[in-house]
Coordinates of C-alpha atoms in Angstrom, one line a residue:
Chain A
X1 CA 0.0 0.0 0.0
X2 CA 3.0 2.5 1.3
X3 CA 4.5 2.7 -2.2
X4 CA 1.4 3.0 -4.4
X5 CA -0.2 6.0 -1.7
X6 CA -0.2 9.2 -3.7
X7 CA -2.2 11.5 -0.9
X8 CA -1.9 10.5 2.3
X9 CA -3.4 12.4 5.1
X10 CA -2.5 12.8 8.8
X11 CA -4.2 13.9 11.8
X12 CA -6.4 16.5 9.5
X13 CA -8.9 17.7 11.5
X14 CA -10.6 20.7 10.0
X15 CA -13.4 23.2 12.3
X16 CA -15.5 25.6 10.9
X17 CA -15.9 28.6 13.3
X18 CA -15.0 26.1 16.2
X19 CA -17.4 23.5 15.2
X20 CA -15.2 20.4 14.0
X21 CA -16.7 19.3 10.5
X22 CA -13.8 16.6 10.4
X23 CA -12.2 14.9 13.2
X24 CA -8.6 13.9 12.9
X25 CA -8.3 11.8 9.4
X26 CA -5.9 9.5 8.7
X27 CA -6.0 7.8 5.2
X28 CA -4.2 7.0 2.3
X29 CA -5.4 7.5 -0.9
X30 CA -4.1 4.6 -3.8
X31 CA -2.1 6.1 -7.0
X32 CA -3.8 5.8 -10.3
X33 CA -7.4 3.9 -8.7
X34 CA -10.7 5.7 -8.3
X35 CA -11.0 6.8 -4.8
X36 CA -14.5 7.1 -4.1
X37 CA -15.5 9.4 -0.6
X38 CA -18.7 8.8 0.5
X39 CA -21.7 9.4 3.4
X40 CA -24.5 11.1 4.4
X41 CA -24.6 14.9 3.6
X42 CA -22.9 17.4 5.1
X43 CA -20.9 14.9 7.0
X44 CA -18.1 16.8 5.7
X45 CA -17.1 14.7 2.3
X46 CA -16.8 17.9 0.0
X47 CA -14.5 19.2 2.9
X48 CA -12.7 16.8 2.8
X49 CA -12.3 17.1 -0.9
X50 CA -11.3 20.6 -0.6
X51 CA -9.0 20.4 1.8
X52 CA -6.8 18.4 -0.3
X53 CA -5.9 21.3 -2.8
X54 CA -6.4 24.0 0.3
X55 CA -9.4 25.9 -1.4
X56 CA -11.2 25.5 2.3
X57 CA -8.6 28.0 3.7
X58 CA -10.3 30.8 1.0
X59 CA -13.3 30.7 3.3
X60 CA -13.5 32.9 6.9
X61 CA -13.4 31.1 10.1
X62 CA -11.6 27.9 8.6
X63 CA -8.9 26.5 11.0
X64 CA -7.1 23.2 9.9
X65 CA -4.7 21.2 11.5
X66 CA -2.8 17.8 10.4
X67 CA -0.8 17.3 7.5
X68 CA -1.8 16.5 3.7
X69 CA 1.0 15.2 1.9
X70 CA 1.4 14.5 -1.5
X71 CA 4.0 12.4 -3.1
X72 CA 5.4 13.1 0.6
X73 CA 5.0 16.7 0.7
X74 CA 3.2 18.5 3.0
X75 CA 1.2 20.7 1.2
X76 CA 0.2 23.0 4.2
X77 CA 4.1 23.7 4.9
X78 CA 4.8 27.6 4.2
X79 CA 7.8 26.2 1.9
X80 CA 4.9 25.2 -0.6
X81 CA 3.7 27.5 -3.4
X82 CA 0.0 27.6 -3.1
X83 CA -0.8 28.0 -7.1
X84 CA 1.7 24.8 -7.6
X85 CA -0.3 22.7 -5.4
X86 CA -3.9 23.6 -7.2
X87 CA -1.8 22.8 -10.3
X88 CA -1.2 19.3 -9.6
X89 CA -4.9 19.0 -8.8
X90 CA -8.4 19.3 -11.4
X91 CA -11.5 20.1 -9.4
X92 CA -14.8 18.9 -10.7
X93 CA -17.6 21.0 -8.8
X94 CA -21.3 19.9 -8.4
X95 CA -22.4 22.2 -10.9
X96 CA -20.5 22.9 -13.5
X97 CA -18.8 26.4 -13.9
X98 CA -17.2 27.4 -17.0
X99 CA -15.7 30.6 -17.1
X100 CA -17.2 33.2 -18.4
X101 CA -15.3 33.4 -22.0
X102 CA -15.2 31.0 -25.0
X103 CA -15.1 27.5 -25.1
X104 CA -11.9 27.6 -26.4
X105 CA -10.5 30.2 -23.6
X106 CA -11.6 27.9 -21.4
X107 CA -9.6 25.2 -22.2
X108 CA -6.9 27.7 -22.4
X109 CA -7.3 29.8 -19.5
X110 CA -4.7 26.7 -17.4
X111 CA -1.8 26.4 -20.0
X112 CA -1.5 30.6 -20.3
X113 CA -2.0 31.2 -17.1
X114 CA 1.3 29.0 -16.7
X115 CA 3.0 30.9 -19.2
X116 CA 1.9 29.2 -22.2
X117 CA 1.8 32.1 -25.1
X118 CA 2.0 30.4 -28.6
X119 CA -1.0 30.2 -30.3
X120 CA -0.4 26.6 -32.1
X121 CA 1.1 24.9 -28.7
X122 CA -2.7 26.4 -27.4
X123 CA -4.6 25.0 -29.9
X124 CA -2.9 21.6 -29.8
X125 CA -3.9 21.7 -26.3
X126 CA -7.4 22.3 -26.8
X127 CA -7.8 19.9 -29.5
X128 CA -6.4 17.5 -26.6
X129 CA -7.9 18.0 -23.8
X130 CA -11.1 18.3 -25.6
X131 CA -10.8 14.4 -26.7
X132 CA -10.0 13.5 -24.0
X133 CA -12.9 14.6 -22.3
X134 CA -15.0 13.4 -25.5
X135 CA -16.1 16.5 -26.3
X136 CA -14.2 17.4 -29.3
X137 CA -16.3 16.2 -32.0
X138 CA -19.6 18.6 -30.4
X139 CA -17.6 21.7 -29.8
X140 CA -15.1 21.9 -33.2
X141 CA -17.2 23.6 -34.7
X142 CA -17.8 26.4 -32.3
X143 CA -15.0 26.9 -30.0
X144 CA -14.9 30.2 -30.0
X145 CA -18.7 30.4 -28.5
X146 CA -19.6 31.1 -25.0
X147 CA -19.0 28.3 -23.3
X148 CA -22.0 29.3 -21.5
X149 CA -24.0 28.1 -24.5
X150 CA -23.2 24.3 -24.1
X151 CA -25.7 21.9 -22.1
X152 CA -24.8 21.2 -18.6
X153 CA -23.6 17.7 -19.4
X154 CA -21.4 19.6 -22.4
X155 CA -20.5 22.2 -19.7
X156 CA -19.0 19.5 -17.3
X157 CA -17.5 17.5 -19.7
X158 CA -15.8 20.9 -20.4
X159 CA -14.7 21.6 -16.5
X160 CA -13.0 18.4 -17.0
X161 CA -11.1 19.1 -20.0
X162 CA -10.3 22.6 -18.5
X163 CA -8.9 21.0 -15.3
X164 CA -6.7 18.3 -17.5
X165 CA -4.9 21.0 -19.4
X166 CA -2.9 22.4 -16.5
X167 CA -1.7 18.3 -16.7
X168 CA -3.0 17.7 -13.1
X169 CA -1.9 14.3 -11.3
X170 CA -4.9 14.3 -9.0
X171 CA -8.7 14.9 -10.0
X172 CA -10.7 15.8 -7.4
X173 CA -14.7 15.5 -8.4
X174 CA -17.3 16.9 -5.6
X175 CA -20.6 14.9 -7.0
X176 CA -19.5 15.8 -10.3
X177 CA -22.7 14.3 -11.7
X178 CA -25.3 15.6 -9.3
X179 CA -27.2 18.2 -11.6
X180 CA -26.6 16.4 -14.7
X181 CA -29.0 14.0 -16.6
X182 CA -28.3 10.3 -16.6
X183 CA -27.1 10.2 -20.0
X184 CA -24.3 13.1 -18.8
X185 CA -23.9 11.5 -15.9
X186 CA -23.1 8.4 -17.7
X187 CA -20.5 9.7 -19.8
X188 CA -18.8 11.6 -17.1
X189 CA -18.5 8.2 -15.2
X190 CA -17.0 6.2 -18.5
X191 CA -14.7 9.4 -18.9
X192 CA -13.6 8.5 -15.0
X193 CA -13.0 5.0 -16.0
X194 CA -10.9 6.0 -18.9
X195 CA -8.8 8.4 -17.4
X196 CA -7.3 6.5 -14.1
X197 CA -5.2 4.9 -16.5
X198 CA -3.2 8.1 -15.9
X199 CA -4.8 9.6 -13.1
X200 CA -5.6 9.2 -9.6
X201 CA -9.2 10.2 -9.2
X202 CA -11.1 11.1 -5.7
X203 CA -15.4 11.5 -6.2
X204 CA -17.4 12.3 -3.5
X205 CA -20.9 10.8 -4.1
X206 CA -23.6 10.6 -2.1
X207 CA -24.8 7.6 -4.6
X208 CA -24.0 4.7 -3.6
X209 CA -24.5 2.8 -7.3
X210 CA -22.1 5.0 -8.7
X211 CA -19.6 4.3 -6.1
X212 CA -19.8 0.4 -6.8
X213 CA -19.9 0.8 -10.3
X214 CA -16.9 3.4 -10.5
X215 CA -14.7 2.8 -7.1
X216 CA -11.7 0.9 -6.7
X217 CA -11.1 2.1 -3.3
X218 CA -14.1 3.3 -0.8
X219 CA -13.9 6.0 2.3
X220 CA -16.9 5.9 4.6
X221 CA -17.4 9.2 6.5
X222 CA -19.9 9.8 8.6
X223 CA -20.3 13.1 11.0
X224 CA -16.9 14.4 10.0
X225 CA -15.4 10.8 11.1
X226 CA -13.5 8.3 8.9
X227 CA -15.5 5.7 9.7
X228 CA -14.0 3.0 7.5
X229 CA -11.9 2.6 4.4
X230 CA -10.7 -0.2 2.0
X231 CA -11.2 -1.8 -1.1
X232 CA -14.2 -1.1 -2.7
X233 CA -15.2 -4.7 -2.4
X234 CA -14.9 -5.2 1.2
X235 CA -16.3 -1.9 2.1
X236 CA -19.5 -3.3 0.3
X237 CA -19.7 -6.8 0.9
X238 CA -18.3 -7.1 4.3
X239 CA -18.1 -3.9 6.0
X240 CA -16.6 -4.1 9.1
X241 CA -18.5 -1.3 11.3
X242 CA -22.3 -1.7 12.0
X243 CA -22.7 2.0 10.8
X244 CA -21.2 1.2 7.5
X245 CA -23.4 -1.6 7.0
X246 CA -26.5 0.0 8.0
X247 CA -25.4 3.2 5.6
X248 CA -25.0 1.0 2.8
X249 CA -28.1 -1.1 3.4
X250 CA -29.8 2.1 3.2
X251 CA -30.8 2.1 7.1
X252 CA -29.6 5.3 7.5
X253 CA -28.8 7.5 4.6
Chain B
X1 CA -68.1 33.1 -1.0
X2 CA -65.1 32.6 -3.5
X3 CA -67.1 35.5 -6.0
X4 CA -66.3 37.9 -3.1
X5 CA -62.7 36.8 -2.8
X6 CA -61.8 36.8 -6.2
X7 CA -63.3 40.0 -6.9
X8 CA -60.9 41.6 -4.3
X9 CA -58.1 39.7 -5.7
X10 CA -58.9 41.7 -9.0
X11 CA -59.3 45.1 -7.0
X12 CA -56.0 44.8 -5.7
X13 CA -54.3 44.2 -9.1
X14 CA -55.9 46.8 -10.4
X15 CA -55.2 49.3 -7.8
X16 CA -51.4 48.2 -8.2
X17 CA -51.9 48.8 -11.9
X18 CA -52.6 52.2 -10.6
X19 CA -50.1 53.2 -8.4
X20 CA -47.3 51.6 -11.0
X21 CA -48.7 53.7 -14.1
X22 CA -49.0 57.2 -11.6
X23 CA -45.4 56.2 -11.1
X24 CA -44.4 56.4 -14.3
X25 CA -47.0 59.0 -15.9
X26 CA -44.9 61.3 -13.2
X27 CA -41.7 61.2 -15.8
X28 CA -44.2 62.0 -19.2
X29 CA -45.7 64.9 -17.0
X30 CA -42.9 66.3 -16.1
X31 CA -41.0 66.5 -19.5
X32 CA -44.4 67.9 -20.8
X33 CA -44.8 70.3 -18.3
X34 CA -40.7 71.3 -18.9
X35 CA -41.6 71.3 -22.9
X36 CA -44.6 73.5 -22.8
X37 CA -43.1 76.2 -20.1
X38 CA -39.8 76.4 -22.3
X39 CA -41.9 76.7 -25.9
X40 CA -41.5 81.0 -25.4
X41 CA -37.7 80.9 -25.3
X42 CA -37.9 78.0 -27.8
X43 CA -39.6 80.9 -30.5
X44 CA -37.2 83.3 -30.0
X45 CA -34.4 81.4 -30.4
X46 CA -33.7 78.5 -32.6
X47 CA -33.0 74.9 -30.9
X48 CA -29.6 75.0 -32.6
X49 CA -28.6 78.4 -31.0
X50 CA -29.4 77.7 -27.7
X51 CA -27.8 74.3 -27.5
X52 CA -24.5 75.2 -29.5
X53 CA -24.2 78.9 -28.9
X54 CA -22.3 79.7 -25.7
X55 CA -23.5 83.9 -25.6
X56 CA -25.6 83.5 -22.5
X57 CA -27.3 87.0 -22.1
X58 CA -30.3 87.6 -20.9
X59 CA -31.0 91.0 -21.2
X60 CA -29.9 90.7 -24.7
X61 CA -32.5 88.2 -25.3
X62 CA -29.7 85.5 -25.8
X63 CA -30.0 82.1 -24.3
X64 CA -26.9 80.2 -25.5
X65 CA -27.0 77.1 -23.0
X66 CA -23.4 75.6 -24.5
X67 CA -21.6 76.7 -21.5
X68 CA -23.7 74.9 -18.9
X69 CA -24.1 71.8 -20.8
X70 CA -20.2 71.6 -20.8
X71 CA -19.9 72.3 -17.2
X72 CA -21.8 69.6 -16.5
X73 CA -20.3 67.4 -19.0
X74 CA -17.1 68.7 -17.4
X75 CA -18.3 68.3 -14.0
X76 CA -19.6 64.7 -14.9
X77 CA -17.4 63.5 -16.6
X78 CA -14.2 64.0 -14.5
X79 CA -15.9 62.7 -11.3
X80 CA -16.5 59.5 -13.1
X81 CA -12.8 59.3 -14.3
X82 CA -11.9 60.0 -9.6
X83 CA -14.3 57.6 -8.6
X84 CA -14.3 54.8 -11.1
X85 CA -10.9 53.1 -10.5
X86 CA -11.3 53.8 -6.9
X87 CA -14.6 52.7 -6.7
X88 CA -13.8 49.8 -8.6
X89 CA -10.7 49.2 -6.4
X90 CA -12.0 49.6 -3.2
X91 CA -15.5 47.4 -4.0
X92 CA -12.6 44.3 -4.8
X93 CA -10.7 45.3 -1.9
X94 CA -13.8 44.7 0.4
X95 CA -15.6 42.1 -1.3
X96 CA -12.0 39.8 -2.2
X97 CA -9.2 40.6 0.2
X98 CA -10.9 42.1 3.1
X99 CA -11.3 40.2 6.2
X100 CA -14.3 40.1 7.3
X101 CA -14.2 42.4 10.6
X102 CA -13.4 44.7 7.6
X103 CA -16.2 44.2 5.5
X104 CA -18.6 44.7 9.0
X105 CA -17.2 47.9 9.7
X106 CA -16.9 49.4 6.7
X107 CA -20.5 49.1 5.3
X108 CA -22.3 51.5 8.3
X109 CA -19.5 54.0 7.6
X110 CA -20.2 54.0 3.9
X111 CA -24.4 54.2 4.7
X112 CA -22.9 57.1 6.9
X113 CA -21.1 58.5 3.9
X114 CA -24.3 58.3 1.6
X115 CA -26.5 59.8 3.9
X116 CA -24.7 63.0 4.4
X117 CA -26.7 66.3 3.1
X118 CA -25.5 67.2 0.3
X119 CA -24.6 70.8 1.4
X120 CA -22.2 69.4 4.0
X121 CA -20.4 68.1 1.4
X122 CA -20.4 71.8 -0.3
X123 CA -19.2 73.3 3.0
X124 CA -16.2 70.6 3.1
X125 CA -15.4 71.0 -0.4
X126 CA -15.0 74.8 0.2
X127 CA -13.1 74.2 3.8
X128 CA -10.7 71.9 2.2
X129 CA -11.0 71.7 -1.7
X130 CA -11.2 75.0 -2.8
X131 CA -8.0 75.0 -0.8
X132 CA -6.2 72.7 -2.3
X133 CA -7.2 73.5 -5.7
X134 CA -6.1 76.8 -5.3
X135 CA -2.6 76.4 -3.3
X136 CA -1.6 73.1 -4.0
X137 CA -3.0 71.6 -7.2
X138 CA -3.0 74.7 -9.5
X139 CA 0.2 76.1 -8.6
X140 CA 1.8 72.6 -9.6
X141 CA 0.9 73.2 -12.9
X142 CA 1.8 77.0 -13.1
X143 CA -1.7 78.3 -13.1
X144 CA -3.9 80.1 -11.2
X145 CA -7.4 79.1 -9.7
X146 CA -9.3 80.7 -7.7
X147 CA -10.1 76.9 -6.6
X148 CA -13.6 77.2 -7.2
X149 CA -13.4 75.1 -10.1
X150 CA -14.7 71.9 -12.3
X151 CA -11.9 69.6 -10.3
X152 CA -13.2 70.5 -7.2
X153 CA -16.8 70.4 -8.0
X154 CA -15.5 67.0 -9.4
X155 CA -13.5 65.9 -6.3
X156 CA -16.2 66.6 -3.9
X157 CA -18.9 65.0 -6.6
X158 CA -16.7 61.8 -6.8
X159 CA -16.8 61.7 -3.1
X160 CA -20.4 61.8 -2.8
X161 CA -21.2 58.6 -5.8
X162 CA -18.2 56.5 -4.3
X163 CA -20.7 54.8 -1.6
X164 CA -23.4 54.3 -4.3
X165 CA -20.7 52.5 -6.2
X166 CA -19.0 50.4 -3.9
X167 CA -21.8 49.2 -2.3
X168 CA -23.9 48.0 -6.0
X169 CA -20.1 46.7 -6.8
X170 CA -19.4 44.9 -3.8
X171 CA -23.0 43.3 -4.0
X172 CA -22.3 42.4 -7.8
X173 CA -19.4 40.9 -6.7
X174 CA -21.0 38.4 -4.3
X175 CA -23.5 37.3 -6.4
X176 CA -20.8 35.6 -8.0
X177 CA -21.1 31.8 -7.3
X178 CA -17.5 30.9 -5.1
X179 CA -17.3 27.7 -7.3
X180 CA -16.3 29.9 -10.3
X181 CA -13.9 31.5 -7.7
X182 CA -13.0 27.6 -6.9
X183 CA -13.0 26.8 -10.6
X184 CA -10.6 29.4 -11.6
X185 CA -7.9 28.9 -8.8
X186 CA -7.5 25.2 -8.8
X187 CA -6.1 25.6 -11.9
X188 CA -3.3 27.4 -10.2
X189 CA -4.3 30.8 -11.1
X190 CA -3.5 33.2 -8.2
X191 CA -6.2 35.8 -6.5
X192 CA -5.4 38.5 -8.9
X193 CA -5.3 36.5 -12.1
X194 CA -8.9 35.3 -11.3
X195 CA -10.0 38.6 -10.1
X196 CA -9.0 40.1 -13.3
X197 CA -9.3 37.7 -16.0
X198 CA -13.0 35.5 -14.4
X199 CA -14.6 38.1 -11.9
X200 CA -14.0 41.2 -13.6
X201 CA -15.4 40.3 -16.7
X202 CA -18.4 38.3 -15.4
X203 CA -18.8 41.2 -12.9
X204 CA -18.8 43.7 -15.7
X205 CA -22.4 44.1 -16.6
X206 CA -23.2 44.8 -12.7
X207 CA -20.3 47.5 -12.5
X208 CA -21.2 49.4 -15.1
X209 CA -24.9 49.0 -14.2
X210 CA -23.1 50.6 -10.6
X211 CA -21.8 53.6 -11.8
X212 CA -24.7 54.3 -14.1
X213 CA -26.8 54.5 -11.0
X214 CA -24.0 56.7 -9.3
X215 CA -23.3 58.8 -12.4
X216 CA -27.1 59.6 -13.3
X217 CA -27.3 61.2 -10.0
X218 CA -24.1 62.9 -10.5
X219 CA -25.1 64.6 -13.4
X220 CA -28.6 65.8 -11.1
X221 CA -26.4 66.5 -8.3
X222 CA -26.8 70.6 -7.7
X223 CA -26.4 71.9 -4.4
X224 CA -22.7 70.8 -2.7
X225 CA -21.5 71.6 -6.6
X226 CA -23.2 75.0 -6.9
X227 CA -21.4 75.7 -3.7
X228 CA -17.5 74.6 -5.4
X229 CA -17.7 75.2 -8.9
X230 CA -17.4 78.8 -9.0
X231 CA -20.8 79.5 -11.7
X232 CA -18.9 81.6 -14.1
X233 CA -20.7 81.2 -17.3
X234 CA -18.0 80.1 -20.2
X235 CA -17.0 77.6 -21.3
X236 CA -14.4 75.3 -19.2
X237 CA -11.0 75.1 -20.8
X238 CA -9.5 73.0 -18.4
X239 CA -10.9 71.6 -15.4
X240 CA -8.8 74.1 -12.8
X241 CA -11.2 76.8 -14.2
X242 CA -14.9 77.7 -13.0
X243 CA -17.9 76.1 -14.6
X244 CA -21.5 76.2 -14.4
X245 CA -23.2 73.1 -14.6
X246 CA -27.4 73.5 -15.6
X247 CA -28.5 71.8 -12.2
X248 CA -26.7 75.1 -10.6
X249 CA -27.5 77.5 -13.3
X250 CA -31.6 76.5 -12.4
X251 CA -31.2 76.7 -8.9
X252 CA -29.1 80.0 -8.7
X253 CA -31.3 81.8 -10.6
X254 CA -35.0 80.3 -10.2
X255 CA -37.1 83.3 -8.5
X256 CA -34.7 85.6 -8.2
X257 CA -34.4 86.7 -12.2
X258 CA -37.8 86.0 -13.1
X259 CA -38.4 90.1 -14.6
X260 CA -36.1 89.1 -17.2
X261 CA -37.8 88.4 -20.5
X262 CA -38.0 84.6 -21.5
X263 CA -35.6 83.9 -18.3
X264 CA -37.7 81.5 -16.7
X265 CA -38.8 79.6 -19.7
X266 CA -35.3 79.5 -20.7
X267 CA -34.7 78.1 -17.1
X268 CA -37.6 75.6 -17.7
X269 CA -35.7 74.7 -20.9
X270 CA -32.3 74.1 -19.2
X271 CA -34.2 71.7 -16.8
X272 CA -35.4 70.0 -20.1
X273 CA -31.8 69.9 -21.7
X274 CA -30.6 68.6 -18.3
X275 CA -33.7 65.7 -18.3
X276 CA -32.5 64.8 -21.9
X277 CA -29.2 64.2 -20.9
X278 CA -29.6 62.3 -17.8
X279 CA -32.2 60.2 -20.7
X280 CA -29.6 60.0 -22.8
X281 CA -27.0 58.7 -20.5
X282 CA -29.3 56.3 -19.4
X283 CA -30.2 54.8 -22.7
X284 CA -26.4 54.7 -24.0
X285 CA -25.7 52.7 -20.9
X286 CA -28.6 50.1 -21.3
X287 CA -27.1 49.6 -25.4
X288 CA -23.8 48.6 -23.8
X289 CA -25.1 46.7 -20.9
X290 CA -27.0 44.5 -23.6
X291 CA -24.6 44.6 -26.3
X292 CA -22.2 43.0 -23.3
X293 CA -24.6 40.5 -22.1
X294 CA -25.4 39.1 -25.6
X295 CA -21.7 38.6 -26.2
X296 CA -21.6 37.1 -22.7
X297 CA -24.6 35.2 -23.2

């Protein structure tokens, strides 16, 4: 397990205005394998989430403690450039959020941000990242549209392909299928299983069928605890806390 | 029993129908009222002459309004160039860096700020504006003021709109979802890259809508400016000399030059010019504001 660990977390506990939304973590999170976070809501899942590429600290009141390390760094430690870190890691919101620009800017926005000027290196990119998100043969043809003009399954699929073109290692995705329509959803879910080829990819769902179908590894949380966490497998077939089984037989939800 | 009901329901629309449409017959009234009072003046001179000819006088039957519609173009216009990039400045400030002890304290003391009477603001533009103008300012660039002038009419103008303008801007600014916040830096950008690149440009709509709402009452604004601008009536060559902006030129004289031929239609007139402008303004605004939203859109 030690050597395959890409985010490992230790002792995070995180309180909101001095109410503790998670209590003193510890977990590793397997390179390359679907990581799947789940439990009730606001058990403090999507906290979780965000405190992996420290967008919780951009809120008031926050006050973390613990360690985050990735690839055995401690991202928290002042040494650590704040922009390199969100690099390294592609957020997939709820909803998704495309910037107000074109399609094509979107995609773009990452790479020039980071320096990237020439326009052919840029296009190349957005041809790219567009695939890879399978959304290059719907857009082509528009790119330099609003992105706002897309569907919301398009406008996902193009959060994804925005957060890959900064060449993240990590995807984080906070229900990234929540507002979308099945068909979306599906797609999103066979782009997951695609991608962690290359990627090691953390969800937090609140459904339980699209962990199963989609996790290899499985973290219960429940009331800003770590429950449980293991192979997706034995968290589902042979849990090893009563809470866990109840939450997964749908006792309590 | 539901006939009774649902006749009242009906009333009440229809008495809200009536308040609404009083509201807005108010605005046709009034720019009939200002049209038919200024038809005399309107005779004896031609439209052209009075809005392009700068010869304002009186007794001579001359009614040349070009002076006072520069002054307050003048007037307007420079206070927008002070208090947009600090408006704009301070409403990020408070909405994206500020903590939020800040942010608490510093929204009574701007109501403060926008409730003070206007002619307190005249008195502390002449107590400390006038001043400056005159010593500091002016003798910088080798002139001389008198400091009752367009950039201290200006000045104190810009200080007055700032509150309008932050506030609208700071509230523009939060109705921006945090996830496009979130979006924008977890792909590494920093604070000021996503302020300027993603929450300028899908604040922009709302800002300009902002100082719209602060500049329309700019251009009405008459008393604390009356008081700094020095009402010499020619036209403005630079903004350390005086100007006359309409609002003042109406309020000056209303009542108190009335046994001059044609004067008060011609001041019934300059309220007109004065309501066209504001109009004007307005609807130039609203042609951007869409034109931005369908490219946004």
């Amino acid at each position: 397990m030690k050597e395959t660990s890409h985010l490992r977390t230790e002792n995070l506990t995180v309180s909101y205005g001095g109410a503790e939304a998670l209590k003193n973590i510890n977990v590793e999170i397997p390179e390359k394998q679907i990581t799947a976070i789940i439990g009730p809501s606001g058990c403090g899942k999507s906290t979780l989430l965000k405190s992996f590429n420290r967008l919780l600290e951009e809120n008031d009141g926050v006050k973390i403690s613990g360690r985050v390390l990735v690839d055995g760094a401690d991202i928290y430690s002042d040494s650590e450039d704040i922009t390199c870190i969100r690099k390294k890691m592609g957020l997939l919101s709820q909803r998704p959020y495309p910037l107000p620009m074109s399609i094509y800017d979107n995609i773009a926005f990452g790479p020039r941000i980071h320096g990237m000027k020439k326009k052919a290196g840029l296009d190349r990119l957005v041809e790219k990242y567009l695939s890879l998100a399978g959304l290059w043969d719907e857009v082509k043809d528009r790119l330099n549209e609003p992105a706002s003009r897309l569907s919301i399954g398009q406008q996902q699929r193009l959060c994804l392909a925005r957060g890959l073109a900064v060449e993240p290692e990590i995807i984080l995705a906070d229900e990234p299928t929540s507002a979308l329509d099945p068909k979306s959803s599906q797609k999103i879910e066979e782009e997951f299983k695609k991608l962690k080829s290359d990627y090691t990819i953390i969800i937090v769902t609140h459904i339980l069928r699209q962990a199963r179908r989609l996790a290899d590894y499985v973290l219960f949380i429940y009331l800003g605890e770590l429950i449980e966490h293991g192979p997706s497998r034995q968290i589902f077939e042979s849990p090893r806390e009563q809470v866990t089984r109840e939450y997964i037989q749908g006792v309590i939800s | 029993m539901a006939g009774k009901r649902s006749i009242r329901d009906a009333r009440a629309g229809r008495l809200m129908f009536f308040m609404t449409s009083a509201c807005a017959l108010i605005v046709v009234f009034m720019a009939a009222g200002l049209l038919i009072k200024s038809f005399p003046v309107l005779r004896a001179n031609s439209p052209a002459q009075i809005l392009f000819s700068d010869s304002w006088s009186p007794l001579k039957g001359e009614f040349g309004m070009l002076a006072f519609i520069a002054g307050t173009v003048w007037v307007t216009g420079l206070s927008a160039l002070i208090a947009m990039p600090v408006s704009l400045f301070s409403a990020i400030y408070l909405s994206e860096y500020a903590p939020s002890w800040l942010r608490k304290i510093s929204r009574p003391f701007m109501d403060v700020l926008a409730g003070i009477p206007s002619v307190v603001f005249g008195v502390w533009g002449i107590l400390i504006i006038v001043p400056l103008v005159r010593d500091c300012i002016a003798p910088f660039f080798g002139v001389y003021s008198s400091g009752y002038s367009i950039l201290a009419a200006s000045i104190v103008l810009a200080v007055m709109v700032f509150p309008i303008i932050i506030q609208i801007t700071i509230e523009v600014f939060h109705s921006i979802p945090g996830e496009l916040r979130d979006a924008s830096l977890s792909l590494g950008a920093t604070k000021w890259q996503t302020i300027k690149l993603v929450l300028l440009r899908k604040a922009l709509p709302g800002i300009i809508a902002a100082n719209v709402l602060g500049f329309s009452r700019a251009f009405g604004e008459t008393m604390a400016v009356l008081m700094v601008a020095g009402n010499i009536p020619a036209i403005p060559h630079s903004p350390l000399d005086a100007g006359y902006p309409l609002p003042a030129l109406i309020a000056n004289n209303y009542g108190e030059m009335l046994s001059i031929p044609l004067y008060d239609s011609a001041l019934m007139l300059a309220a007109l010019v004065l309501f066209l402008i504001v109009i004007m303004f307005n609807l130039l605004s609203r042609y951007i504001l869409s034109r931005i939203n369908l490219r946004a859109a």
